[in-house]
């Protein structure tokens, strides 16, 4: 009789552990809300000379404190690409729920040609272990257009 009780107790503990892991994993997988709300994006310098500086003002609100990574790049009309330094934060860099205004400045490289150009961001966020190691939150990034003029 005692061995039957030990067997049932062991089975209950193992089943409980499996159910706990499955429940947490399911909860983490279902958690796909973006931790950042982008309120507005404005190009402050819509026309930039080659070698000049592009300025972009972004108003955003951090809704959750998560790891943030954003790949950024610029393309000109001839499809030349410039990789811009990545953005990395382990937690939200500002208070949650309050709109933040960020003005970013980027140098337009000398090898870009005059014409239309774009600046793109490709963010991903990790708010829990599943996001960090398996499946990060990847909302659509931002794409802003600007014009490159001759010097």
Tab-separated table of C-alpha atoms in Angstrom:
chain	number	residue	atom	x	y	z
A	1	UNK	CA	0.000	0.000	0.000
A	2	UNK	CA	2.820	2.437	0.832
A	3	UNK	CA	4.457	1.817	-2.543
A	4	UNK	CA	1.215	2.612	-4.327
A	5	UNK	CA	0.999	5.951	-2.445
A	6	UNK	CA	4.620	6.756	-3.306
A	7	UNK	CA	3.965	5.893	-6.970
A	8	UNK	CA	0.845	8.110	-7.092
A	9	UNK	CA	2.684	10.959	-5.358
A	10	UNK	CA	5.592	10.669	-7.813
A	11	UNK	CA	3.178	10.598	-10.745
A	12	UNK	CA	1.388	13.679	-9.392
A	13	UNK	CA	4.672	15.587	-8.969
A	14	UNK	CA	5.911	14.696	-12.451
A	15	UNK	CA	2.539	15.520	-14.040
A	16	UNK	CA	2.384	18.804	-12.134
A	17	UNK	CA	5.851	19.780	-13.320
A	18	UNK	CA	4.985	18.961	-16.938
A	19	UNK	CA	1.702	20.887	-16.752
A	20	UNK	CA	3.425	23.887	-15.161
A	21	UNK	CA	6.067	24.036	-17.892
A	22	UNK	CA	3.431	23.588	-20.626
A	23	UNK	CA	1.215	26.305	-19.121
A	24	UNK	CA	4.051	28.818	-18.789
A	25	UNK	CA	5.304	28.087	-22.299
A	26	UNK	CA	1.789	28.504	-23.727
A	27	UNK	CA	1.332	31.784	-21.865
A	28	UNK	CA	4.688	33.095	-23.077
A	29	UNK	CA	3.973	32.015	-26.675
A	30	UNK	CA	0.608	33.810	-26.633
A	31	UNK	CA	2.188	37.041	-25.331
A	32	UNK	CA	2.765	38.845	-28.654
A	33	UNK	CA	1.828	42.465	-27.791
A	34	UNK	CA	4.338	45.032	-28.980
A	35	UNK	CA	5.965	46.776	-26.001
A	36	UNK	CA	6.308	50.070	-27.898
A	37	UNK	CA	3.612	52.254	-29.431
A	38	UNK	CA	4.886	54.600	-32.165
A	39	UNK	CA	2.779	57.759	-31.981
A	40	UNK	CA	4.377	59.713	-34.844
A	41	UNK	CA	7.404	59.809	-37.129
A	42	UNK	CA	8.539	62.985	-38.884
A	43	UNK	CA	11.517	63.670	-41.133
A	44	UNK	CA	12.910	67.014	-39.958
A	45	UNK	CA	15.227	67.326	-42.973
A	46	UNK	CA	13.196	66.065	-45.961
A	47	UNK	CA	15.979	67.089	-48.355
A	48	UNK	CA	19.558	66.212	-47.415
A	49	UNK	CA	22.759	66.907	-49.338
A	50	UNK	CA	25.230	64.102	-49.943
A	51	UNK	CA	27.405	63.980	-46.829
A	52	UNK	CA	24.741	65.921	-44.914
A	53	UNK	CA	22.731	64.857	-41.910
A	54	UNK	CA	19.279	63.294	-41.911
A	55	UNK	CA	17.188	64.091	-38.829
A	56	UNK	CA	14.141	62.068	-37.821
A	57	UNK	CA	11.840	62.850	-34.895
A	58	UNK	CA	9.964	59.892	-33.426
A	59	UNK	CA	7.372	60.122	-30.671
A	60	UNK	CA	6.875	56.768	-28.988
A	61	UNK	CA	5.534	55.322	-25.776
A	62	UNK	CA	7.096	52.386	-23.948
A	63	UNK	CA	4.199	50.193	-22.786
A	64	UNK	CA	6.254	47.363	-21.244
A	65	UNK	CA	9.826	46.969	-20.085
A	66	UNK	CA	11.382	44.504	-22.534
A	67	UNK	CA	14.697	43.909	-24.295
A	68	UNK	CA	14.795	46.062	-27.417
A	69	UNK	CA	16.931	45.532	-30.521
A	70	UNK	CA	16.560	47.424	-33.782
A	71	UNK	CA	18.528	46.989	-36.998
A	72	UNK	CA	18.606	50.193	-39.052
A	73	UNK	CA	19.660	50.960	-42.612
A	74	UNK	CA	19.468	53.569	-45.388
A	75	UNK	CA	18.987	52.999	-49.122
A	76	UNK	CA	19.425	55.493	-51.940
A	77	UNK	CA	17.716	55.476	-55.358
A	78	UNK	CA	20.531	53.337	-56.840
A	79	UNK	CA	19.943	50.775	-54.064
A	80	UNK	CA	23.217	51.496	-52.265
A	81	UNK	CA	22.861	50.525	-48.629
A	82	UNK	CA	24.344	51.948	-45.472
A	83	UNK	CA	23.974	49.965	-42.266
A	84	UNK	CA	23.360	52.278	-39.339
A	85	UNK	CA	24.430	51.382	-35.810
A	86	UNK	CA	21.962	49.057	-34.059
A	87	UNK	CA	19.918	50.068	-31.034
A	88	UNK	CA	20.093	47.732	-28.008
A	89	UNK	CA	18.429	48.151	-24.602
A	90	UNK	CA	17.969	45.467	-21.956
A	91	UNK	CA	14.926	47.292	-20.532
A	92	UNK	CA	12.831	50.266	-21.582
A	93	UNK	CA	15.124	53.329	-21.522
A	94	UNK	CA	12.345	55.678	-20.372
A	95	UNK	CA	9.350	55.631	-17.996
A	96	UNK	CA	6.486	53.373	-19.056
A	97	UNK	CA	3.295	54.936	-20.382
A	98	UNK	CA	4.735	58.406	-21.031
A	99	UNK	CA	5.291	59.650	-24.610
A	100	UNK	CA	8.981	60.184	-25.403
A	101	UNK	CA	10.339	62.359	-28.205
A	102	UNK	CA	13.529	61.069	-29.799
A	103	UNK	CA	15.446	63.031	-32.432
A	104	UNK	CA	17.965	60.904	-34.311
A	105	UNK	CA	20.658	62.217	-36.645
A	106	UNK	CA	22.279	60.099	-39.356
A	107	UNK	CA	25.002	61.012	-41.826
A	108	UNK	CA	24.199	60.378	-45.483
A	109	UNK	CA	27.299	58.695	-46.977
A	110	UNK	CA	29.278	60.232	-49.829
A	111	UNK	CA	28.631	57.220	-52.097
A	112	UNK	CA	24.858	57.795	-52.140
A	113	UNK	CA	23.413	59.258	-55.352
A	114	UNK	CA	20.862	62.089	-55.590
A	115	UNK	CA	17.201	61.117	-55.667
A	116	UNK	CA	14.718	59.425	-53.399
A	117	UNK	CA	16.044	57.492	-50.426
A	118	UNK	CA	14.600	55.569	-47.496
A	119	UNK	CA	15.530	54.903	-43.898
A	120	UNK	CA	14.249	51.631	-42.406
A	121	UNK	CA	14.171	50.056	-38.977
A	122	UNK	CA	13.667	46.366	-38.206
A	123	UNK	CA	12.964	46.013	-34.476
A	124	UNK	CA	12.506	42.938	-32.344
A	125	UNK	CA	11.554	42.691	-28.696
A	126	UNK	CA	12.025	40.028	-26.013
A	127	UNK	CA	9.694	40.280	-23.025
A	128	UNK	CA	10.094	36.728	-21.691
A	129	UNK	CA	12.256	33.623	-22.107
A	130	UNK	CA	10.415	32.338	-25.194
A	131	UNK	CA	10.900	35.693	-26.933
A	132	UNK	CA	14.549	35.875	-25.939
A	133	UNK	CA	15.610	32.386	-27.062
A	134	UNK	CA	13.053	31.086	-29.564
A	135	UNK	CA	10.557	33.535	-31.077
A	136	UNK	CA	11.019	37.302	-30.578
A	137	UNK	CA	8.251	39.816	-31.189
A	138	UNK	CA	8.920	41.311	-34.640
A	139	UNK	CA	6.390	44.020	-35.483
A	140	UNK	CA	6.663	45.861	-38.756
A	141	UNK	CA	9.450	48.397	-38.680
A	142	UNK	CA	9.395	52.008	-39.746
A	143	UNK	CA	10.151	53.201	-43.257
A	144	UNK	CA	10.600	56.920	-43.871
A	145	UNK	CA	11.358	58.545	-47.199
A	146	UNK	CA	13.591	61.525	-47.838
A	147	UNK	CA	15.313	63.185	-50.769
A	148	UNK	CA	19.057	63.345	-51.426
A	149	UNK	CA	20.215	66.490	-53.239
A	150	UNK	CA	23.456	67.339	-55.025
A	151	UNK	CA	26.055	69.278	-53.057
